[in-house]
PDB file of C-alpha atoms in Angstrom:
ATOM      1  CA  UNK A   1       0.000   0.000   0.000  1.00 46.00           C
ATOM      2  CA  UNK A   2       1.331   3.447  -0.943  1.00 55.00           C
ATOM      3  CA  UNK A   3       1.849   6.315   1.492  1.00 69.00           C
ATOM      4  CA  UNK A   4       1.323   8.705  -1.388  1.00 77.00           C
ATOM      5  CA  UNK A   5      -1.469  11.189  -0.619  1.00 81.00           C
ATOM      6  CA  UNK A   6      -4.676  11.170  -2.627  1.00 91.00           C
ATOM      7  CA  UNK A   7      -4.918  14.271  -4.781  1.00 94.00           C
ATOM      8  CA  UNK A   8      -8.063  16.236  -5.498  1.00 96.00           C
ATOM      9  CA  UNK A   9      -8.738  19.290  -7.628  1.00 97.00           C
ATOM     10  CA  UNK A  10     -10.753  21.875  -5.697  1.00 98.00           C
ATOM     11  CA  UNK A  11     -12.542  24.338  -7.963  1.00 98.00           C
ATOM     12  CA  UNK A  12     -14.408  27.335  -6.602  1.00 98.00           C
ATOM     13  CA  UNK A  13     -15.885  30.547  -7.905  1.00 98.00           C
ATOM     14  CA  UNK A  14     -15.157  33.897  -6.304  1.00 97.00           C
ATOM     15  CA  UNK A  15     -15.861  37.561  -6.960  1.00 97.00           C
ATOM     16  CA  UNK A  16     -12.673  38.775  -8.661  1.00 97.00           C
ATOM     17  CA  UNK A  17     -11.724  41.181  -5.859  1.00 97.00           C
ATOM     18  CA  UNK A  18     -11.906  38.354  -3.289  1.00 97.00           C
ATOM     19  CA  UNK A  19      -9.855  35.747  -5.146  1.00 98.00           C
ATOM     20  CA  UNK A  20      -6.375  36.837  -4.028  1.00 98.00           C
ATOM     21  CA  UNK A  21      -7.303  37.242  -0.306  1.00 98.00           C
ATOM     22  CA  UNK A  22      -9.035  33.835  -0.311  1.00 98.00           C
ATOM     23  CA  UNK A  23      -6.046  32.105  -1.923  1.00 98.00           C
ATOM     24  CA  UNK A  24      -3.553  33.881   0.346  1.00 98.00           C
ATOM     25  CA  UNK A  25      -5.516  32.730   3.385  1.00 97.00           C
ATOM     26  CA  UNK A  26      -5.860  29.125   2.195  1.00 97.00           C
ATOM     27  CA  UNK A  27      -2.180  28.819   1.244  1.00 97.00           C
ATOM     28  CA  UNK A  28      -1.106  30.272   4.593  1.00 97.00           C
ATOM     29  CA  UNK A  29      -3.445  28.008   6.552  1.00 95.00           C
ATOM     30  CA  UNK A  30      -2.582  24.791   4.630  1.00 93.00           C
ATOM     31  CA  UNK A  31       0.896  25.266   3.078  1.00 92.00           C
ATOM     32  CA  UNK A  32       1.587  21.535   2.713  1.00 90.00           C
ATOM     33  CA  UNK A  33      -1.853  20.389   1.570  1.00 92.00           C
ATOM     34  CA  UNK A  34      -2.948  23.009  -0.982  1.00 96.00           C
ATOM     35  CA  UNK A  35      -1.460  24.151  -4.257  1.00 96.00           C
ATOM     36  CA  UNK A  36       1.669  21.987  -4.349  1.00 94.00           C
ATOM     37  CA  UNK A  37       2.733  20.557  -7.699  1.00 93.00           C
ATOM     38  CA  UNK A  38       6.124  18.889  -7.567  1.00 92.00           C
ATOM     39  CA  UNK A  39       8.667  21.459  -6.387  1.00 95.00           C
ATOM     40  CA  UNK A  40       6.228  24.387  -6.806  1.00 96.00           C
ATOM     41  CA  UNK A  41       4.075  25.916  -4.054  1.00 96.00           C
ATOM     42  CA  UNK A  42       0.909  28.040  -4.127  1.00 97.00           C
ATOM     43  CA  UNK A  43      -0.088  26.809  -7.590  1.00 97.00           C
ATOM     44  CA  UNK A  44      -3.534  27.804  -8.798  1.00 98.00           C
ATOM     45  CA  UNK A  45      -5.287  28.376 -12.089  1.00 98.00           C
ATOM     46  CA  UNK A  46      -7.496  31.459 -12.204  1.00 98.00           C
ATOM     47  CA  UNK A  47      -9.829  32.146 -15.104  1.00 98.00           C
ATOM     48  CA  UNK A  48     -12.089  35.228 -15.227  1.00 98.00           C
ATOM     49  CA  UNK A  49     -15.737  35.017 -16.203  1.00 98.00           C
ATOM     50  CA  UNK A  50     -19.233  36.098 -15.304  1.00 98.00           C
ATOM     51  CA  UNK A  51     -21.306  34.418 -12.617  1.00 95.00           C
ATOM     52  CA  UNK A  52     -25.097  34.520 -12.726  1.00 96.00           C
ATOM     53  CA  UNK A  53     -27.514  33.911  -9.866  1.00 95.00           C
ATOM     54  CA  UNK A  54     -30.956  34.857  -8.603  1.00 96.00           C
ATOM     55  CA  UNK A  55     -31.277  34.818  -4.788  1.00 95.00           C
ATOM     56  CA  UNK A  56     -34.541  33.514  -3.370  1.00 94.00           C
ATOM     57  CA  UNK A  57     -36.621  35.673  -1.061  1.00 92.00           C
ATOM     58  CA  UNK A  58     -35.189  33.681   1.882  1.00 93.00           C
ATOM     59  CA  UNK A  59     -31.572  34.374   0.829  1.00 93.00           C
ATOM     60  CA  UNK A  60     -29.333  37.015   2.354  1.00 92.00           C
ATOM     61  CA  UNK A  61     -27.175  37.946  -0.661  1.00 92.00           C
ATOM     62  CA  UNK A  62     -23.887  39.811  -0.244  1.00 91.00           C
ATOM     63  CA  UNK A  63     -24.247  41.055  -3.812  1.00 91.00           C
ATOM     64  CA  UNK A  64     -27.581  41.819  -5.473  1.00 91.00           C
ATOM     65  CA  UNK A  65     -31.147  41.662  -4.218  1.00 93.00           C
ATOM     66  CA  UNK A  66     -33.475  38.786  -3.392  1.00 94.00           C
ATOM     67  CA  UNK A  67     -35.600  37.856  -6.387  1.00 94.00           C
ATOM     68  CA  UNK A  68     -33.386  39.785  -8.841  1.00 95.00           C
ATOM     69  CA  UNK A  69     -31.137  38.163 -11.442  1.00 97.00           C
ATOM     70  CA  UNK A  70     -27.531  39.247 -10.831  1.00 95.00           C
ATOM     71  CA  UNK A  71     -24.359  39.082 -12.947  1.00 97.00           C
ATOM     72  CA  UNK A  72     -20.966  39.325 -11.211  1.00 96.00           C
ATOM     73  CA  UNK A  73     -17.378  39.355 -12.455  1.00 97.00           C
ATOM     74  CA  UNK A  74     -15.985  36.191 -10.902  1.00 98.00           C
ATOM     75  CA  UNK A  75     -12.953  33.945 -11.134  1.00 98.00           C
ATOM     76  CA  UNK A  76     -12.916  30.192 -11.529  1.00 98.00           C
ATOM     77  CA  UNK A  77     -10.099  29.066  -9.232  1.00 98.00           C
ATOM     78  CA  UNK A  78      -8.539  25.594  -9.380  1.00 98.00           C
ATOM     79  CA  UNK A  79      -5.984  24.149  -6.959  1.00 97.00           C
ATOM     80  CA  UNK A  80      -4.669  20.758  -5.934  1.00 96.00           C
ATOM     81  CA  UNK A  81      -5.415  19.348  -2.485  1.00 96.00           C
ATOM     82  CA  UNK A  82      -3.116  16.635  -1.118  1.00 93.00           C
ATOM     83  CA  UNK A  83      -5.019  14.427   1.293  1.00 89.00           C
ATOM     84  CA  UNK A  84      -3.332  11.863   3.517  1.00 85.00           C
ATOM     85  CA  UNK A  85      -6.502   9.819   3.910  1.00 79.00           C
ATOM     86  CA  UNK A  86     -10.241   9.805   4.555  1.00 81.00           C
ATOM     87  CA  UNK A  87     -10.577  13.231   2.846  1.00 91.00           C
ATOM     88  CA  UNK A  88      -9.770  14.994   6.127  1.00 90.00           C
ATOM     89  CA  UNK A  89      -7.547  17.662   4.545  1.00 92.00           C
ATOM     90  CA  UNK A  90     -10.063  18.154   1.744  1.00 95.00           C
ATOM     91  CA  UNK A  91     -12.896  18.659   4.260  1.00 95.00           C
ATOM     92  CA  UNK A  92     -10.784  21.124   6.272  1.00 95.00           C
ATOM     93  CA  UNK A  93      -9.900  23.103   3.142  1.00 96.00           C
ATOM     94  CA  UNK A  94     -13.568  23.325   2.088  1.00 97.00           C
ATOM     95  CA  UNK A  95     -14.642  24.367   5.595  1.00 97.00           C
ATOM     96  CA  UNK A  96     -11.963  27.074   5.622  1.00 97.00           C
ATOM     97  CA  UNK A  97     -12.989  28.231   2.136  1.00 98.00           C
ATOM     98  CA  UNK A  98     -16.563  28.611   3.364  1.00 98.00           C
ATOM     99  CA  UNK A  99     -15.372  30.661   6.370  1.00 97.00           C
ATOM    100  CA  UNK A 100     -13.421  33.206   4.299  1.00 97.00           C
ATOM    101  CA  UNK A 101     -15.547  33.334   1.136  1.00 98.00           C
ATOM    102  CA  UNK A 102     -17.939  36.304   1.006  1.00 96.00           C
ATOM    103  CA  UNK A 103     -20.925  34.441  -0.451  1.00 95.00           C
ATOM    104  CA  UNK A 104     -23.684  32.926   1.656  1.00 93.00           C
ATOM    105  CA  UNK A 105     -23.539  29.818  -0.575  1.00 94.00           C
ATOM    106  CA  UNK A 106     -20.100  28.943  -1.946  1.00 96.00           C
ATOM    107  CA  UNK A 107     -20.100  27.269  -5.356  1.00 96.00           C
ATOM    108  CA  UNK A 108     -17.352  24.646  -5.516  1.00 98.00           C
ATOM    109  CA  UNK A 109     -16.557  21.325  -7.173  1.00 98.00           C
ATOM    110  CA  UNK A 110     -14.159  18.524  -6.213  1.00 97.00           C
ATOM    111  CA  UNK A 111     -12.504  16.144  -8.671  1.00 96.00           C
ATOM    112  CA  UNK A 112     -10.291  13.194  -7.780  1.00 95.00           C
ATOM    113  CA  UNK A 113      -6.959  13.272  -9.619  1.00 94.00           C
ATOM    114  CA  UNK A 114      -5.826   9.853 -10.833  1.00 90.00           C
ATOM    115  CA  UNK A 115      -2.243   8.892 -11.572  1.00 84.00           C
ATOM    116  CA  UNK A 116      -1.812   7.581 -15.107  1.00 83.00           C
TER     117      UNK A 116
END
């Protein structure tokens, strides 16, 4: 059995002005688990785009108004998470992302990275 960590790709969407502070916080909090590729640290891919959402009347939106369609300049951010087992590091990283992200509901995806 290998001691090699399982790798995941964590993808999240952030208002452009919040991307750098979020990444800085995550990389400082988890320097050995996030954004490492070989001999490189703090690796991330950031792609700009436009996010669209319509908050329900029960929502408490940071941007926009309940019931109104909103368009926001956002970044798609991708980074590698190294997990030693049972997805503990991945869960911690997602929990920390949710704490520092400005949105009430954080949009994120997780993909398992397979060695080939």
